[in-house]
Coordinates of N, CA and C in Angstrom, one line a residue:
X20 N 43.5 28.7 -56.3 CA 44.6 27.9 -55.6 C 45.2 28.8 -54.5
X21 N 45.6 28.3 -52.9 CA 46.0 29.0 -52.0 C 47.4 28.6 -51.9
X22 N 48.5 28.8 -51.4 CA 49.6 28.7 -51.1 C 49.4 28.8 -49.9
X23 N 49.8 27.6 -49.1 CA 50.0 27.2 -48.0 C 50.9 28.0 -47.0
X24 N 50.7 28.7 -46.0 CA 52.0 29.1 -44.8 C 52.9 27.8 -44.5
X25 N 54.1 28.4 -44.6 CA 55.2 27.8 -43.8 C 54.5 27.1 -42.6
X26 N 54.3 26.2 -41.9 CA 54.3 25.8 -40.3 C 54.9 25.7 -39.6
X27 N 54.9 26.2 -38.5 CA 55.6 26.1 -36.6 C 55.7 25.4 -36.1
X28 N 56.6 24.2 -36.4 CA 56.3 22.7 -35.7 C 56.7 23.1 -34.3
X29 N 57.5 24.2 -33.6 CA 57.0 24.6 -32.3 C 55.5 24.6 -31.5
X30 N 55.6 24.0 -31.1 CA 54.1 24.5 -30.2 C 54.0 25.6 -29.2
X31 N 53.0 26.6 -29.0 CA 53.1 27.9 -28.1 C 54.6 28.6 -28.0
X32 N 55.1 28.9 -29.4 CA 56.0 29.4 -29.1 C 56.2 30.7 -28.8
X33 N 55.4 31.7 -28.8 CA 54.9 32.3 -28.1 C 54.8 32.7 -26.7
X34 N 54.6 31.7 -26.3 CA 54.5 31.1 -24.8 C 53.1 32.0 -24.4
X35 N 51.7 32.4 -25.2 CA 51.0 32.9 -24.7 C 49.8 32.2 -24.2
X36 N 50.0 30.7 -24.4 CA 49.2 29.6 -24.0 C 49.4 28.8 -22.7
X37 N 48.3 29.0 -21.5 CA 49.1 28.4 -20.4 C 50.3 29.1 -19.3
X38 N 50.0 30.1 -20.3 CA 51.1 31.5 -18.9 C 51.0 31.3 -18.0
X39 N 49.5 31.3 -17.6 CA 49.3 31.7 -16.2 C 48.4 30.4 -15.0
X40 N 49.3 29.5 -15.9 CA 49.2 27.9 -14.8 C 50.2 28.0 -13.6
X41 N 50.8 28.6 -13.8 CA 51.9 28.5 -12.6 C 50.8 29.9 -11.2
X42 N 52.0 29.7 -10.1 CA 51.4 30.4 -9.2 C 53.0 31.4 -8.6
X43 N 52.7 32.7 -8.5 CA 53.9 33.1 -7.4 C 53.4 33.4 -6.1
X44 N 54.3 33.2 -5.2 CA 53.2 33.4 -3.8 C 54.2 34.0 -2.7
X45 N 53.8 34.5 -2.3 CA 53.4 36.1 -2.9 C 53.3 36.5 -3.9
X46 N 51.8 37.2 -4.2 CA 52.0 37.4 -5.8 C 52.4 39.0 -5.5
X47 N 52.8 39.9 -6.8 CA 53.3 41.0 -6.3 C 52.4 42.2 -6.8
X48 N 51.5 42.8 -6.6 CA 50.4 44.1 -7.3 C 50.9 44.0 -8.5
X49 N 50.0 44.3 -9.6 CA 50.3 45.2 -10.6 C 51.3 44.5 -11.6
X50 N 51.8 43.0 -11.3 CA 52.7 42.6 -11.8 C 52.5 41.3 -12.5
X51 N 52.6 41.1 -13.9 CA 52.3 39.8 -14.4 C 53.2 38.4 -14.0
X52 N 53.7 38.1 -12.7 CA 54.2 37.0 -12.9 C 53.8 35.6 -12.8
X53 N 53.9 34.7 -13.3 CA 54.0 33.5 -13.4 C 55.3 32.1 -13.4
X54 N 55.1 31.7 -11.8 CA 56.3 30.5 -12.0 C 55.8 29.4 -12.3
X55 N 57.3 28.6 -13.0 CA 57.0 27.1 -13.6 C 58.5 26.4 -12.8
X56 N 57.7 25.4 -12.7 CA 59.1 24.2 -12.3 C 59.0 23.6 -11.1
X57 N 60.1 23.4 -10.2 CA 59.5 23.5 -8.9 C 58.7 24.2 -7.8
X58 N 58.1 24.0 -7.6 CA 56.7 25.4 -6.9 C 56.0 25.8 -8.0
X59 N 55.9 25.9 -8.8 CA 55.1 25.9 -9.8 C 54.5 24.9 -10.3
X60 N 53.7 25.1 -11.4 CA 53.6 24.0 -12.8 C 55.1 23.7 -13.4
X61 N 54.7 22.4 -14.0 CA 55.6 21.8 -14.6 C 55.8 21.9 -16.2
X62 N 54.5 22.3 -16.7 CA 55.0 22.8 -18.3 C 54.1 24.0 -18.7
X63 N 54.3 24.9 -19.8 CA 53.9 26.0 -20.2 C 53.8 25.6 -21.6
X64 N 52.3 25.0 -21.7 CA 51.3 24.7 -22.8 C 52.3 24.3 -23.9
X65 N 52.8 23.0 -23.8 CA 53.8 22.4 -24.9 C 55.2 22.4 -24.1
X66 N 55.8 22.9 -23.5 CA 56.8 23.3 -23.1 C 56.7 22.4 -22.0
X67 N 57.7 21.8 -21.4 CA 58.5 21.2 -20.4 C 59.6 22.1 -19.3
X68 N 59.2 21.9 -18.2 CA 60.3 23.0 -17.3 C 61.0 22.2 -16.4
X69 N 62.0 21.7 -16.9 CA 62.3 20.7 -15.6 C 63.1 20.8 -14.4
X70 N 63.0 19.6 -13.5 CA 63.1 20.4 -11.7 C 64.7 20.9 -11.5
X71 N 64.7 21.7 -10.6 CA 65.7 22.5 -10.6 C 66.2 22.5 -9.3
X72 N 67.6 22.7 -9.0 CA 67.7 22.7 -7.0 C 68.9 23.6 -7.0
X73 N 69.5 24.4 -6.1 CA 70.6 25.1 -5.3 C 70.9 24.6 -3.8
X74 N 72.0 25.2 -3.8 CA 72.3 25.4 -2.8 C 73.3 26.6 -1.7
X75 N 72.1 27.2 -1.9 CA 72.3 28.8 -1.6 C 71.6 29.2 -0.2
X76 N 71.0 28.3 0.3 CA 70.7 28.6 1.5 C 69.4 28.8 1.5
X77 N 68.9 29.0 0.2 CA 67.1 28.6 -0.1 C 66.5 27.4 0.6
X78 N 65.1 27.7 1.0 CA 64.5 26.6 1.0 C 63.8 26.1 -0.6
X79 N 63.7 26.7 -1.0 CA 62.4 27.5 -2.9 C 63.8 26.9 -3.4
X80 N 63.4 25.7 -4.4 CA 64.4 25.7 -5.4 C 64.1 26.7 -6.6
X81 N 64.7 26.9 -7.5 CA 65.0 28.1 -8.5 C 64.2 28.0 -10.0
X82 N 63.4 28.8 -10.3 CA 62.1 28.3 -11.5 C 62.2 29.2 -12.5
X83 N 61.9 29.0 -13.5 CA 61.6 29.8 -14.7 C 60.7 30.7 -14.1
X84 N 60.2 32.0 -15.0 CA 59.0 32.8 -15.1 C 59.0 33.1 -16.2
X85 N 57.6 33.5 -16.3 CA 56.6 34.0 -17.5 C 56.2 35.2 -16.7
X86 N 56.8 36.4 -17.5 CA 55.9 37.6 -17.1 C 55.3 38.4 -18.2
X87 N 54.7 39.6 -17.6 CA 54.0 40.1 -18.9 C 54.7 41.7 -18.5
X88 N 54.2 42.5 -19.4 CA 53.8 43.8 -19.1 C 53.1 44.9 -18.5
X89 N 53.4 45.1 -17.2 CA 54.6 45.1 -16.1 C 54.7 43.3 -16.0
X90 N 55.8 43.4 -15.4 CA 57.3 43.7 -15.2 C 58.2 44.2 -16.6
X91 N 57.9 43.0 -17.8 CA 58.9 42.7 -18.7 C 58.4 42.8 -20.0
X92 N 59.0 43.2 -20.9 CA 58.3 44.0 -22.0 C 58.5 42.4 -23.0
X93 N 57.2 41.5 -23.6 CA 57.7 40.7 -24.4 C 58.3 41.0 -25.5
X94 N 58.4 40.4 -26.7 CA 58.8 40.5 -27.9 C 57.3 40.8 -29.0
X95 N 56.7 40.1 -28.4 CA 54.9 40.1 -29.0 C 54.0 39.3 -27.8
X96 N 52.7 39.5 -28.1 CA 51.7 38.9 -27.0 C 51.9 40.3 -26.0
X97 N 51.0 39.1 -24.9 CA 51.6 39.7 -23.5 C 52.2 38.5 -23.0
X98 N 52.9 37.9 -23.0 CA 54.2 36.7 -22.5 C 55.4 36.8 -22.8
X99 N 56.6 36.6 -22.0 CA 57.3 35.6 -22.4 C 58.4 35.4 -21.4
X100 N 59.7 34.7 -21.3 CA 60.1 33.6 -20.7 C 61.4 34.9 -20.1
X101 N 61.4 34.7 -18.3 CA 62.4 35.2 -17.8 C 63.1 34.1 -17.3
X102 N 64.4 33.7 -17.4 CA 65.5 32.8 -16.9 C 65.9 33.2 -15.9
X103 N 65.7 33.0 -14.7 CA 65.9 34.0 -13.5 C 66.7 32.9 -12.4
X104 N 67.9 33.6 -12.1 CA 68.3 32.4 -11.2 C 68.3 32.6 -9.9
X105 N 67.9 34.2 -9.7 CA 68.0 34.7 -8.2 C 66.6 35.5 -7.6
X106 N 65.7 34.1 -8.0 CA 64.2 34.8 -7.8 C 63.9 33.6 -6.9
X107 N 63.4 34.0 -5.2 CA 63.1 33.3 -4.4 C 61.5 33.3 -4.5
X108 N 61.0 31.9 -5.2 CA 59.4 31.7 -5.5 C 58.7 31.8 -4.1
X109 N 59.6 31.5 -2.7 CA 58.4 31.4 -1.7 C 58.2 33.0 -1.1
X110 N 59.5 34.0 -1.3 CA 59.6 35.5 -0.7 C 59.1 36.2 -1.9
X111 N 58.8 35.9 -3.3 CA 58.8 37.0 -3.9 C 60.1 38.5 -4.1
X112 N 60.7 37.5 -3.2 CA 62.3 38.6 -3.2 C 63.3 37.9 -4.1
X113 N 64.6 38.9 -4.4 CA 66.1 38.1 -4.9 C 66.4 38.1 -3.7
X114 N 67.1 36.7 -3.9 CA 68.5 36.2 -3.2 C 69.5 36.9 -3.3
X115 N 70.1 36.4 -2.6 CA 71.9 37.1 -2.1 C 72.8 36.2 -2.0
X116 N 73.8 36.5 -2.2 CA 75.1 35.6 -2.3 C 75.0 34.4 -3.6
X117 N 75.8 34.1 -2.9 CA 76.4 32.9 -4.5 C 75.1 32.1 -5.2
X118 N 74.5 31.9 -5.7 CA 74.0 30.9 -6.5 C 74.9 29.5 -7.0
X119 N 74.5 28.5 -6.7 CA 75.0 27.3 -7.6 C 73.8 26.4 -7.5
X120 N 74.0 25.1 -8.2 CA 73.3 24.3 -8.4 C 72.8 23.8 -9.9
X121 N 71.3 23.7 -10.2 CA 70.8 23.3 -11.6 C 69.5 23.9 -11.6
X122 N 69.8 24.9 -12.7 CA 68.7 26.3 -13.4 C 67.9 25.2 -13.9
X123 N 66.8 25.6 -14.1 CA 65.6 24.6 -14.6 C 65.8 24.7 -16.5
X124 N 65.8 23.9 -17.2 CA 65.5 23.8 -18.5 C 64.2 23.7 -18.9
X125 N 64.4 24.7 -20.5 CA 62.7 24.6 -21.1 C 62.8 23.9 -22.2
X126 N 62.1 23.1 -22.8 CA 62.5 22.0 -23.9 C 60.8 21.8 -24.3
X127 N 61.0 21.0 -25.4 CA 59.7 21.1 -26.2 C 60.2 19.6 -26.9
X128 N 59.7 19.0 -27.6 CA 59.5 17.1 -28.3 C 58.8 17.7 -29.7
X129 N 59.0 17.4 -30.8 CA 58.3 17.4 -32.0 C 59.2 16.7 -32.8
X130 N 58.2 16.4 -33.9 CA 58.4 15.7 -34.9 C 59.1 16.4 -36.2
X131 N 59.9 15.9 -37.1 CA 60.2 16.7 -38.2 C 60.3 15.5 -39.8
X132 N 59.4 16.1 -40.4 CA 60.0 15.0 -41.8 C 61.6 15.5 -42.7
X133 N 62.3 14.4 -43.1 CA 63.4 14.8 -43.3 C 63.5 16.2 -44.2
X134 N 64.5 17.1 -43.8 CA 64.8 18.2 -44.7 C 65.3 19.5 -44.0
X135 N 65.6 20.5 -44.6 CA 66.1 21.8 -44.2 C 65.2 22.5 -43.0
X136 N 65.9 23.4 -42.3 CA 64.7 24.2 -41.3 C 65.7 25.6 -40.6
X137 N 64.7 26.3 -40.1 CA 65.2 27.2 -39.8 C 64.8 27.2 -38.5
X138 N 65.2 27.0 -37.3 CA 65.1 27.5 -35.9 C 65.4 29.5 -35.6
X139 N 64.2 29.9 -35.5 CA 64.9 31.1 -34.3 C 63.7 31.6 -33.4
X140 N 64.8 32.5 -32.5 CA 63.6 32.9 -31.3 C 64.1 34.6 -31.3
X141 N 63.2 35.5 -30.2 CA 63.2 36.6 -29.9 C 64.1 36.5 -28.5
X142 N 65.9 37.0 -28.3 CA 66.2 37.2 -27.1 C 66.2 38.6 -26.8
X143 N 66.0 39.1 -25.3 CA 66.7 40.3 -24.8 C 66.9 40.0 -23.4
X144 N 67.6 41.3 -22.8 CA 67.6 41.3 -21.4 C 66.6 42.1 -20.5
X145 N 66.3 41.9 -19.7 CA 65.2 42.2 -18.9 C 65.3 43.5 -18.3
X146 N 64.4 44.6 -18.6 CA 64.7 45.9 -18.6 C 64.9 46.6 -17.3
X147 N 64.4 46.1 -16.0 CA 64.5 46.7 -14.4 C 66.0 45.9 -14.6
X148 N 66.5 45.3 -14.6 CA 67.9 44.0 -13.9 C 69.0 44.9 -14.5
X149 N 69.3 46.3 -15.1 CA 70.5 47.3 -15.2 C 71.1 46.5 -16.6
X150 N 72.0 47.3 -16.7 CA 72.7 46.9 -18.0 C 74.0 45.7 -17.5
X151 N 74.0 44.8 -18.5 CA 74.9 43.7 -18.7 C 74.6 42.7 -20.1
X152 N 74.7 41.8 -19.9 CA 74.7 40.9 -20.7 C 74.1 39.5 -20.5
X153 N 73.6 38.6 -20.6 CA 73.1 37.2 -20.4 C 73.2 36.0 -21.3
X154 N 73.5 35.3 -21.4 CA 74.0 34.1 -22.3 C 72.4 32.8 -21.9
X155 N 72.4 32.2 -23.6 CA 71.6 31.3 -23.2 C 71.8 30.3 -23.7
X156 N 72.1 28.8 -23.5 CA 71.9 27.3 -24.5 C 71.2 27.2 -25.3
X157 N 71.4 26.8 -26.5 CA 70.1 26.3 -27.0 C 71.1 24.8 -28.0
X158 N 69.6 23.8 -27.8 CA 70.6 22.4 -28.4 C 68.9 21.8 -29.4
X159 N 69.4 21.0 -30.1 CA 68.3 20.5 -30.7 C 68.9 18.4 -31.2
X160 N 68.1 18.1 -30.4 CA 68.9 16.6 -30.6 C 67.8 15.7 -31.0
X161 N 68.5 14.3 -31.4 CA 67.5 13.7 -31.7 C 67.7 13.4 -33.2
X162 N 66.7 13.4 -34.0 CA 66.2 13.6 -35.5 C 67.3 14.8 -36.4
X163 N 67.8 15.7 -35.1 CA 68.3 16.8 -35.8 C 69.7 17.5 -34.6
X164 N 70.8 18.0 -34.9 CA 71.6 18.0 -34.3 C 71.8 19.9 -34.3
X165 N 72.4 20.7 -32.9 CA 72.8 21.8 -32.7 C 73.0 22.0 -31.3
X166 N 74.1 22.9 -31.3 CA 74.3 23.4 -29.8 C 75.1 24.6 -29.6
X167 N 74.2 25.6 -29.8 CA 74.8 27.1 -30.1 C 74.5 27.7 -28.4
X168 N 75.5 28.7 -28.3 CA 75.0 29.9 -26.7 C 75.0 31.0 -28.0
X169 N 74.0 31.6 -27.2 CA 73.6 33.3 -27.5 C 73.9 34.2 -26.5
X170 N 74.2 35.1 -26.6 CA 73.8 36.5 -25.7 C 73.2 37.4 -25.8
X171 N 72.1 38.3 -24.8 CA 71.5 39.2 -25.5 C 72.1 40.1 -24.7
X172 N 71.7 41.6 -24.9 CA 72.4 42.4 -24.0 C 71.0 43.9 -24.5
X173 N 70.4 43.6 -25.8 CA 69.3 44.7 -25.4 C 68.4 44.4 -24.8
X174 N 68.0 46.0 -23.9 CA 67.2 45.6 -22.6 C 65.5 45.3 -23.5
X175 N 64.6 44.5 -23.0 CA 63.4 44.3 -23.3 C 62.5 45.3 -23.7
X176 N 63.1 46.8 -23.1 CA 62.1 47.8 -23.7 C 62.4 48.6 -24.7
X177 N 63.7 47.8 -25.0 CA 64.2 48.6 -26.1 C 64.3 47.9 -27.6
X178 N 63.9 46.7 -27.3 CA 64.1 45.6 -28.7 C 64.3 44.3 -28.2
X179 N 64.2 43.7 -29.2 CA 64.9 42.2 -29.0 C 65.8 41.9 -29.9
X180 N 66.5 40.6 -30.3 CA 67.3 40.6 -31.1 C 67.2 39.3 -31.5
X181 N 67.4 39.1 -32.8 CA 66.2 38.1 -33.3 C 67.3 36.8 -33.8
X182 N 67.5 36.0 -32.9 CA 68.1 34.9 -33.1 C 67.9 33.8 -34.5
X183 N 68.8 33.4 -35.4 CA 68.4 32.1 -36.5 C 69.5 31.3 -36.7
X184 N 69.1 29.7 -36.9 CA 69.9 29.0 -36.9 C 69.5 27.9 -38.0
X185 N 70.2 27.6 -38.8 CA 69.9 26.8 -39.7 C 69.9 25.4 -39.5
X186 N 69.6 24.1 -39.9 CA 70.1 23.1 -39.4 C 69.5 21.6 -40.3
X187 N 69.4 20.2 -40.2 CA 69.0 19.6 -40.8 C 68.7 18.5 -40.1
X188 N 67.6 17.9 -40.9 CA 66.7 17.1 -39.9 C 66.9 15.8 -40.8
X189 N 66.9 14.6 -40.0 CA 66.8 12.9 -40.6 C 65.5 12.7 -40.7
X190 N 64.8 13.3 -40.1 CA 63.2 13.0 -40.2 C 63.3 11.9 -39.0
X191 N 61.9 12.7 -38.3 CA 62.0 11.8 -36.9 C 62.1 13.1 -35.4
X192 N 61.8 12.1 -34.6 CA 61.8 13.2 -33.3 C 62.7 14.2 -33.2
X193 N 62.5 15.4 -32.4 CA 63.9 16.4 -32.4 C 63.2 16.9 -30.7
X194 N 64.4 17.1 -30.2 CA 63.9 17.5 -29.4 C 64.6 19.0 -28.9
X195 N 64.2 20.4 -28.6 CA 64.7 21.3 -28.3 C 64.6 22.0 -26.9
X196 N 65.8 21.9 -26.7 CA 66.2 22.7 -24.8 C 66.6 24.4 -25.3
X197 N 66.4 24.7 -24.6 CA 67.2 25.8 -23.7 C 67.3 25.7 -22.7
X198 N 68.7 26.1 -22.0 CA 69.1 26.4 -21.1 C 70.5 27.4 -20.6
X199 N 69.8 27.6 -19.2 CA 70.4 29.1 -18.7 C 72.1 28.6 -17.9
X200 N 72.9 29.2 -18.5 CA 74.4 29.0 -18.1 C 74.7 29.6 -16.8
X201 N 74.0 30.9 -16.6 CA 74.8 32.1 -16.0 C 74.1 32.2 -14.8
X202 N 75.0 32.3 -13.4 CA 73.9 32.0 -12.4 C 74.1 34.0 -11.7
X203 N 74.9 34.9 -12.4 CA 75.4 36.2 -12.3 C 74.1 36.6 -11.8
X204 N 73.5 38.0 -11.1 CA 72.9 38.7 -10.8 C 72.3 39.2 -12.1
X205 N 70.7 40.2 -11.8 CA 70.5 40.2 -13.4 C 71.1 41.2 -14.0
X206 N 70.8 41.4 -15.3 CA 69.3 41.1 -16.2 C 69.3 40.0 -16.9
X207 N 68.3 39.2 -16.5 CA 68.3 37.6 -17.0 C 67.7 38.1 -18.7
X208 N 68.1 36.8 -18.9 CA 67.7 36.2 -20.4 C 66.2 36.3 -20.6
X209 N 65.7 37.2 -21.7 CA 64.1 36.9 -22.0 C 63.8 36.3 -23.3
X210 N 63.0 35.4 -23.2 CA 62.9 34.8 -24.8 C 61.9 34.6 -25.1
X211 N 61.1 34.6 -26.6 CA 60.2 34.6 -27.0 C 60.3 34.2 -28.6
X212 N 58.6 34.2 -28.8 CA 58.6 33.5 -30.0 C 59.5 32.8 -30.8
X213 N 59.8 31.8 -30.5 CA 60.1 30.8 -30.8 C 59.0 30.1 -32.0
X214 N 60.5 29.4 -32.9 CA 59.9 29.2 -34.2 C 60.4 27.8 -35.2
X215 N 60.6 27.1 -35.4 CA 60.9 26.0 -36.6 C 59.9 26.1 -37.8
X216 N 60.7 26.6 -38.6 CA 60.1 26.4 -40.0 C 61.3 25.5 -40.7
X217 N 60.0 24.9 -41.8 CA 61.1 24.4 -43.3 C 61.4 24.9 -44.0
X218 N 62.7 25.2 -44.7 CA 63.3 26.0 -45.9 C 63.3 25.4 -46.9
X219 N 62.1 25.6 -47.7 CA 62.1 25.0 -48.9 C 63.3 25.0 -50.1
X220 N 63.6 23.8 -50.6 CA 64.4 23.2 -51.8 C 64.2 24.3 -52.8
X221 N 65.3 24.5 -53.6 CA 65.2 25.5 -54.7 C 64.3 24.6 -55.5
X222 N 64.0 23.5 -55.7 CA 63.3 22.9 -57.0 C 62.2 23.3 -56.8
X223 N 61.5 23.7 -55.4 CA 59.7 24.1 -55.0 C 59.8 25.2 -55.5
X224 N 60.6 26.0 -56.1 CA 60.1 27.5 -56.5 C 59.9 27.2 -57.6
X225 N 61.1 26.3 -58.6 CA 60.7 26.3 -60.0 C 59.3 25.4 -60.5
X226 N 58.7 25.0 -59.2 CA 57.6 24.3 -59.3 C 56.4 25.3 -59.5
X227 N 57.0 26.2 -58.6 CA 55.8 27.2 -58.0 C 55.5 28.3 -59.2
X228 N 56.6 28.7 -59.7 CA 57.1 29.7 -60.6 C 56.0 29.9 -61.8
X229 N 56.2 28.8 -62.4 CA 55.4 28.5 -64.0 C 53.8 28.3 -63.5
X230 N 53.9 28.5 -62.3 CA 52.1 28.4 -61.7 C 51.3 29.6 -61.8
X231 N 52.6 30.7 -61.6 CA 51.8 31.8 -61.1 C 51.2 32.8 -61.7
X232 N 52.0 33.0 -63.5 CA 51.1 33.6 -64.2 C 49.7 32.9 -64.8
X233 N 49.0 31.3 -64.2 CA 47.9 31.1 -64.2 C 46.9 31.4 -63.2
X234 N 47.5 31.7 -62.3 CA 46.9 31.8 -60.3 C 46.4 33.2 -60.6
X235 N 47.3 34.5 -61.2 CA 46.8 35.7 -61.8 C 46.0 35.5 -62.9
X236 N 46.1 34.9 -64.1 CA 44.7 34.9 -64.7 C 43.4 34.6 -64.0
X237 N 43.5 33.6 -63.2 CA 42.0 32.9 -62.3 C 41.8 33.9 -61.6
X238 N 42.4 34.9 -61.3 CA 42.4 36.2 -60.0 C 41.8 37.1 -60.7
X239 N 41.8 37.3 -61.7 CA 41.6 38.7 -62.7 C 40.1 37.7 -63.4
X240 N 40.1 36.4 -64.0 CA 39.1 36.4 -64.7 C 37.7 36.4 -63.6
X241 N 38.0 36.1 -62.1 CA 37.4 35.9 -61.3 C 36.3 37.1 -61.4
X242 N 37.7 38.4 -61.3 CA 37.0 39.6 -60.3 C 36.1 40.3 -62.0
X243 N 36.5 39.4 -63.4 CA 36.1 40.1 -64.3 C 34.3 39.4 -64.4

């Protein structure tokens, strides 16, 4: 008998599927970047990025990235997600002066059967962008209800800090965003692995319990 893993009704949460559909242009030596959203691709393998605009004197409206190592240290893989509000996709340079407008959101559609779950992801702050702090949305609607901000504030090469949220589902679509509040200078928000699992009912253990000194007999009479 096997005992089943938990499953990731996230898809690519990770984000190591489809990184590298986007284009930067200028790309920069030596440097893993990848944009999504406007000037870019529009999703990152499951993921949704949607269009984004300022008005800061850009022509480049304002895009997610996916970088690797170099630039940004993930959590695991070689991926994961910079929230960058002052990254000009057509110079390859930051901008200057004020930012305003609407930061592109990353969101993902899945399904959930009714019951308990546990949402969390990997945040930090991006290790060249100096020390500060970064805030990020995260909402889950639909099938299932949440709307927490985080902050991270360790730098990417030094850790991440491992976000969880509990929550409950009607069974039925859910849909989950993040999004970037802070339009400050960096060190932007980095996130990764991203995760929904179900938290099983106390009754599945006492199901599981009275199983297992037979699962050890069939193990032992196997190997005998």
């Amino acid at each position: 008998m096997t005992l089943l893993a938990n499953p990731n009704y996230v898809v690519n949460g990770d984000f190591e599927t489809g990184a590298t559909a986007g284009q930067l242009s200028p790309t920069i030596p030596g440097d893993l970047i990848y944009v999504f959203g406007v000037g870019g691709a529009t999703n990152i393998g499951g993921w949704t990025v949607s269009a984004s605009s300022n008005n800061n004197g850009s022509t480049t409206p304002l895009s997610v990235l996916v970088t690797g190592d170099p630039p940004q240290v993930p959590a695991g893989g070689s991926y994961a997600v910079d929230f960058d509000p002052y990254w000009n996709i057509s110079t390859g340079a930051i901008l200057s002066g004020t930012v305003t407008g609407t930061l592109p959101e990353l969101s993902q559609s899945f399904t959930l059967p009714a019951g308990t779950y546990q949402l969390t992801f990997d945040g930090a702050v991006e290790q060249d962008g100096g020390a500060g702090t970064r805030p990020l949305n995260v909402t889950l609607s639909g099938a299932a209800s949440l709307n927490q901000t985080v902050t991270a504030s360790e730098p990417d090469n030094l850790g991440y800090t491992l976000f969880s949220f509990d929550f409950v589902s009607t069974g039925g679509s859910v849909d989950l965003t993040f999004t970037p509040n802070d339009y400050t200078p960096e060190p932007n928000f980095m996130l990764d692995n991203v995760s929904v699992t179900a938290i099983p009912e106390p009754g599945c253990f006492l199901l599981i319990l009275p199983g297992l000194p037979l699962m050890a007999k069939l193990r032992r009479s196997r190997v005998d």
